[in-house]
Amino acid sequence: MSVMADGGVRGVAAASDPIIERIEELQFTLGEGPCVDAYATSRPIFIPDLDEHAMRRWPAYAPAVHQQGIRAVFAFPLQVGAVRLGVLDVFRTDAGQLSRDQLGQAVMFADRAVTILLDGQDQLSNDQELDEAVEHRARLYQAQGMVMVQMGISLAEAMVRLRAYAYAEDRPLSEVAADIVARRLRFDSPQL
Amino acid sequence: MTTVSADSLAQVFVEVADTLIDEFDLIEFLQMLADRVAGLTDHATVGILLADPNGRLHFMAASDESAKLLELLQLKQQDGPCFDAFRTGRPVVNTDLNAPAAAESWPQFAQHAAALGFRSVHAFPLRLRDEIIGAMGLFGRTVGDLGDGDVRIVQALADVAAISLLQERTISRAEVLTEQLQAALNSRIVIEQAKGAIAQTYQVDVDAAFQLIRGYARRTNRRLSEIAYLVVTDMPSLTDFHQPATRR
């Protein structure tokens, strides 16, 4: 898993073993690869077979990971809307598509990683949040946009502020978001 | 509900083909499709849901706010005609919301939909050969009487929506589908974030904010998701955003 920022700060955040960590670092060294593209385009990129097509697409990266025994790469962006945090990469030593279950699990792990990155910890309250009604989620995203403008900060920071406020006030995030969208609550003071 | 005219149907297919050739924006496309299907069938509003790889349905587009509400209501209840169409892969048509059958099948949904002034509901699966990837709901203000021909036409349009997810044909089906769905689900979030930012900046409600974003994308001939992304990452780059609709 790699963490990236638009300012150019990037690095491997975690890897399942040291070999994978080296492979993950390759994309930064070479500046190309499915992971870099997944981040840039905000969508997953699946390469179930590092074939000639992949070699042409990433002439430096594809042969390099192939040499390390990798045959398939699946890159899942870590993101919440316009906030892009990094990429979760799954490597396989055999060519082949991930099963539907594996895809579903990878997406779930990516979501979990996003939450942890935003909060700096894995809070229990997030389980409850996952089950929240859908319109609450839409409202949460709208509230993020509003707080961004109110405080003149980045969208990523607005998300963190919102979560921190809900945590500090011991209120459900959805309730705080609803108050913001209904304009009962404003986040104007930067020292919040 | 009257039988769809050949003329208006031809127009829809031309517009669909045009969108698919042109630079493609899935949300904008589904929005257009919802609008057009609503226009084909008198007195109906239309909503579209798509499923993620874990089989959870998500709201994608609606022809108006009432259709959006009815889709969100089903998502909240995890139940309703669109869920039935999604689970079974078969259309649910001509269901009278005041009939006992509707109240038995979906008690909450039937009650809310009737309270919003709706009389009938139809739901169509979005099919991709052997896979069901979402559902499209039609909510009518009159008692439903979609003819067999109408049902086939609307199902065909629902299938077009499903096929549109696969505009890259060079790679295999399953992986492109997941890539597209994930990208579309994320675009939907970007749009909500942008709605909030615009609502705050121009002191309007979130629905008016959405119309502003759509209007700007149309005026500047750019993609909805691209504009939404710029709203939350680089708003100053969008000049003349709040232009009155009369000035073109």
PDB file of C-alpha atoms in Angstrom, chain A residues 47-165:
ATOM      1  CA  ILE A  47      -3.658  -6.074 -15.075  1.00  0.00           C
ATOM      2  CA  PRO A  48      -4.446  -9.790 -14.726  1.00  0.00           C
ATOM      3  CA  ASP A  49      -1.582 -10.638 -17.060  1.00  0.00           C
ATOM      4  CA  LEU A  50       1.653  -8.666 -17.481  1.00  0.00           C
ATOM      5  CA  ASP A  51       1.669  -9.436 -21.189  1.00  0.00           C
ATOM      6  CA  GLU A  52       3.063  -7.569 -24.183  1.00  0.00           C
ATOM      7  CA  HIS A  53       0.283  -5.023 -23.967  1.00  0.00           C
ATOM      8  CA  ALA A  54       1.324  -4.203 -20.386  1.00  0.00           C
ATOM      9  CA  MET A  55       4.988  -4.109 -21.435  1.00  0.00           C
ATOM     10  CA  ARG A  56       4.172  -1.501 -24.080  1.00  0.00           C
ATOM     11  CA  ARG A  57       2.069   0.511 -21.645  1.00  0.00           C
ATOM     12  CA  TRP A  58       4.755   0.611 -18.940  1.00  0.00           C
ATOM     13  CA  PRO A  59       8.053  -0.134 -20.745  1.00  0.00           C
ATOM     14  CA  ALA A  60      10.191   0.320 -17.629  1.00  0.00           C
ATOM     15  CA  TYR A  61       7.888  -0.881 -14.866  1.00  0.00           C
ATOM     16  CA  ALA A  62       6.352  -3.998 -16.419  1.00  0.00           C
ATOM     17  CA  PRO A  63       9.632  -5.803 -17.255  1.00  0.00           C
ATOM     18  CA  ALA A  64      11.071  -4.823 -13.854  1.00  0.00           C
ATOM     19  CA  VAL A  65       8.252  -6.380 -11.809  1.00  0.00           C
ATOM     20  CA  HIS A  66       8.037  -9.315 -14.196  1.00  0.00           C
ATOM     21  CA  GLN A  67      11.679 -10.027 -13.421  1.00  0.00           C
ATOM     22  CA  GLN A  68      10.753 -10.150  -9.736  1.00  0.00           C
ATOM     23  CA  GLY A  69       8.293 -12.946 -10.506  1.00  0.00           C
ATOM     24  CA  ILE A  70       5.142 -10.822 -10.550  1.00  0.00           C
ATOM     25  CA  ARG A  71       2.589 -11.797 -13.207  1.00  0.00           C
ATOM     26  CA  ALA A  72      -0.496  -9.777 -12.262  1.00  0.00           C
ATOM     27  CA  VAL A  73      -1.107  -6.383 -10.596  1.00  0.00           C
ATOM     28  CA  PHE A  74      -4.365  -4.951  -9.264  1.00  0.00           C
ATOM     29  CA  ALA A  75      -4.301  -1.319  -8.167  1.00  0.00           C
ATOM     30  CA  PHE A  76      -7.145   0.097  -6.039  1.00  0.00           C
ATOM     31  CA  PRO A  77      -7.143   3.856  -5.413  1.00  0.00           C
ATOM     32  CA  LEU A  78      -7.555   4.945  -1.794  1.00  0.00           C
ATOM     33  CA  GLN A  79      -9.957   7.839  -2.171  1.00  0.00           C
ATOM     34  CA  VAL A  80     -13.149   9.504  -1.057  1.00  0.00           C
ATOM     35  CA  GLY A  81     -14.448  11.470  -3.991  1.00  0.00           C
ATOM     36  CA  ALA A  82     -11.924  14.159  -4.882  1.00  0.00           C
ATOM     37  CA  VAL A  83      -9.684  13.299  -1.939  1.00  0.00           C
ATOM     38  CA  ARG A  84      -6.977  10.959  -3.152  1.00  0.00           C
ATOM     39  CA  LEU A  85      -4.777   9.397  -0.508  1.00  0.00           C
ATOM     40  CA  GLY A  86      -2.880   6.597  -2.189  1.00  0.00           C
ATOM     41  CA  VAL A  87      -3.196   3.184  -3.765  1.00  0.00           C
ATOM     42  CA  LEU A  88      -3.628  -0.360  -2.488  1.00  0.00           C
ATOM     43  CA  ASP A  89      -1.763  -2.742  -4.780  1.00  0.00           C
ATOM     44  CA  VAL A  90      -2.354  -6.458  -4.956  1.00  0.00           C
ATOM     45  CA  PHE A  91       0.346  -8.506  -6.677  1.00  0.00           C
ATOM     46  CA  ARG A  92       0.139 -12.087  -7.885  1.00  0.00           C
ATOM     47  CA  THR A  93       2.861 -14.448  -9.006  1.00  0.00           C
ATOM     48  CA  ASP A  94       0.424 -16.229 -11.340  1.00  0.00           C
ATOM     49  CA  ALA A  95      -1.443 -14.544 -14.156  1.00  0.00           C
ATOM     50  CA  GLY A  96      -5.202 -14.505 -13.760  1.00  0.00           C
ATOM     51  CA  GLN A  97      -8.208 -12.487 -12.811  1.00  0.00           C
ATOM     52  CA  LEU A  98      -9.218 -11.941  -9.186  1.00  0.00           C
ATOM     53  CA  SER A  99     -12.442 -13.704  -8.297  1.00  0.00           C
ATOM     54  CA  ARG A 100     -15.540 -11.668  -7.530  1.00  0.00           C
ATOM     55  CA  ASP A 101     -15.071 -12.373  -3.804  1.00  0.00           C
ATOM     56  CA  GLN A 102     -11.442 -11.298  -3.919  1.00  0.00           C
ATOM     57  CA  LEU A 103     -12.387  -8.106  -5.767  1.00  0.00           C
ATOM     58  CA  GLY A 104     -15.064  -7.377  -3.182  1.00  0.00           C
ATOM     59  CA  GLN A 105     -12.623  -7.963  -0.337  1.00  0.00           C
ATOM     60  CA  ALA A 106      -9.955  -5.764  -1.888  1.00  0.00           C
ATOM     61  CA  VAL A 107     -12.471  -2.931  -2.299  1.00  0.00           C
ATOM     62  CA  MET A 108     -13.505  -3.376   1.337  1.00  0.00           C
ATOM     63  CA  PHE A 109      -9.882  -3.321   2.536  1.00  0.00           C
ATOM     64  CA  ALA A 110      -9.246  -0.201   0.474  1.00  0.00           C
ATOM     65  CA  ASP A 111     -12.256   1.515   2.115  1.00  0.00           C
ATOM     66  CA  ARG A 112     -10.999   0.472   5.527  1.00  0.00           C
ATOM     67  CA  ALA A 113      -7.533   1.820   4.746  1.00  0.00           C
ATOM     68  CA  VAL A 114      -9.052   5.175   3.769  1.00  0.00           C
ATOM     69  CA  THR A 115     -10.864   5.428   7.102  1.00  0.00           C
ATOM     70  CA  ILE A 116      -7.715   4.602   9.008  1.00  0.00           C
ATOM     71  CA  LEU A 117      -5.674   7.115   7.006  1.00  0.00           C
ATOM     72  CA  LEU A 118      -8.222   9.844   7.712  1.00  0.00           C
ATOM     73  CA  ASP A 119      -8.581   9.198  11.421  1.00  0.00           C
ATOM     74  CA  GLY A 120      -5.043   8.138  12.147  1.00  0.00           C
ATOM     75  CA  GLN A 121      -6.604   5.185  13.922  1.00  0.00           C
ATOM     76  CA  ASP A 122      -9.249   2.561  13.433  1.00  0.00           C
ATOM     77  CA  GLN A 123     -12.146   3.770  15.540  1.00  0.00           C
ATOM     78  CA  LEU A 124     -14.906   1.430  16.557  1.00  0.00           C
ATOM     79  CA  SER A 125     -17.548   3.977  15.598  1.00  0.00           C
ATOM     80  CA  ASN A 126     -16.694   3.435  11.957  1.00  0.00           C
ATOM     81  CA  ASP A 127     -18.509   0.119  11.849  1.00  0.00           C
ATOM     82  CA  GLN A 128     -21.701   1.874  12.727  1.00  0.00           C
ATOM     83  CA  GLU A 129     -20.950   4.521  10.165  1.00  0.00           C
ATOM     84  CA  LEU A 130     -20.606   1.964   7.387  1.00  0.00           C
ATOM     85  CA  ASP A 131     -24.194   0.919   7.969  1.00  0.00           C
ATOM     86  CA  GLU A 132     -25.547   4.419   7.842  1.00  0.00           C
ATOM     87  CA  ALA A 133     -28.333   5.215   5.456  1.00  0.00           C
ATOM     88  CA  VAL A 134     -27.366   6.291   2.004  1.00  0.00           C
ATOM     89  CA  GLU A 135     -28.797   9.783   2.074  1.00  0.00           C
ATOM     90  CA  HIS A 136     -26.722  10.377   5.191  1.00  0.00           C
ATOM     91  CA  ARG A 137     -23.623   9.520   3.227  1.00  0.00           C
ATOM     92  CA  ALA A 138     -24.547  11.945   0.421  1.00  0.00           C
ATOM     93  CA  ARG A 139     -25.060  14.598   3.098  1.00  0.00           C
ATOM     94  CA  LEU A 140     -21.696  13.784   4.638  1.00  0.00           C
ATOM     95  CA  TYR A 141     -19.966  14.444   1.311  1.00  0.00           C
ATOM     96  CA  GLN A 142     -21.932  17.665   0.818  1.00  0.00           C
ATOM     97  CA  ALA A 143     -20.929  18.770   4.326  1.00  0.00           C
ATOM     98  CA  GLN A 144     -17.269  18.117   3.443  1.00  0.00           C
ATOM     99  CA  GLY A 145     -17.572  20.492   0.491  1.00  0.00           C
ATOM    100  CA  MET A 146     -19.259  23.118   2.644  1.00  0.00           C
ATOM    101  CA  VAL A 147     -16.678  22.938   5.429  1.00  0.00           C
ATOM    102  CA  MET A 148     -13.907  23.198   2.854  1.00  0.00           C
ATOM    103  CA  VAL A 149     -15.315  26.540   1.690  1.00  0.00           C
ATOM    104  CA  GLN A 150     -16.233  27.771   5.193  1.00  0.00           C
ATOM    105  CA  MET A 151     -12.722  27.276   6.522  1.00  0.00           C
ATOM    106  CA  GLY A 152     -10.795  27.855   3.323  1.00  0.00           C
ATOM    107  CA  ILE A 153      -8.976  24.540   3.689  1.00  0.00           C
ATOM    108  CA  SER A 154      -8.471  21.522   1.445  1.00  0.00           C
ATOM    109  CA  LEU A 155     -11.203  18.938   1.044  1.00  0.00           C
ATOM    110  CA  ALA A 156      -9.059  16.302   2.753  1.00  0.00           C
ATOM    111  CA  GLU A 157      -8.549  18.570   5.745  1.00  0.00           C
ATOM    112  CA  ALA A 158     -12.269  19.367   5.832  1.00  0.00           C
ATOM    113  CA  MET A 159     -13.006  15.645   6.107  1.00  0.00           C
ATOM    114  CA  VAL A 160     -10.578  15.251   8.973  1.00  0.00           C
ATOM    115  CA  ARG A 161     -12.026  18.322  10.776  1.00  0.00           C
ATOM    116  CA  LEU A 162     -15.543  16.972  10.458  1.00  0.00           C
ATOM    117  CA  ARG A 163     -14.587  13.600  11.859  1.00  0.00           C
ATOM    118  CA  ALA A 164     -12.550  15.165  14.649  1.00  0.00           C
ATOM    119  CA  TYR A 165     -15.465  17.422  15.607  1.00  0.00           C
TER     120      TYR A 165
END
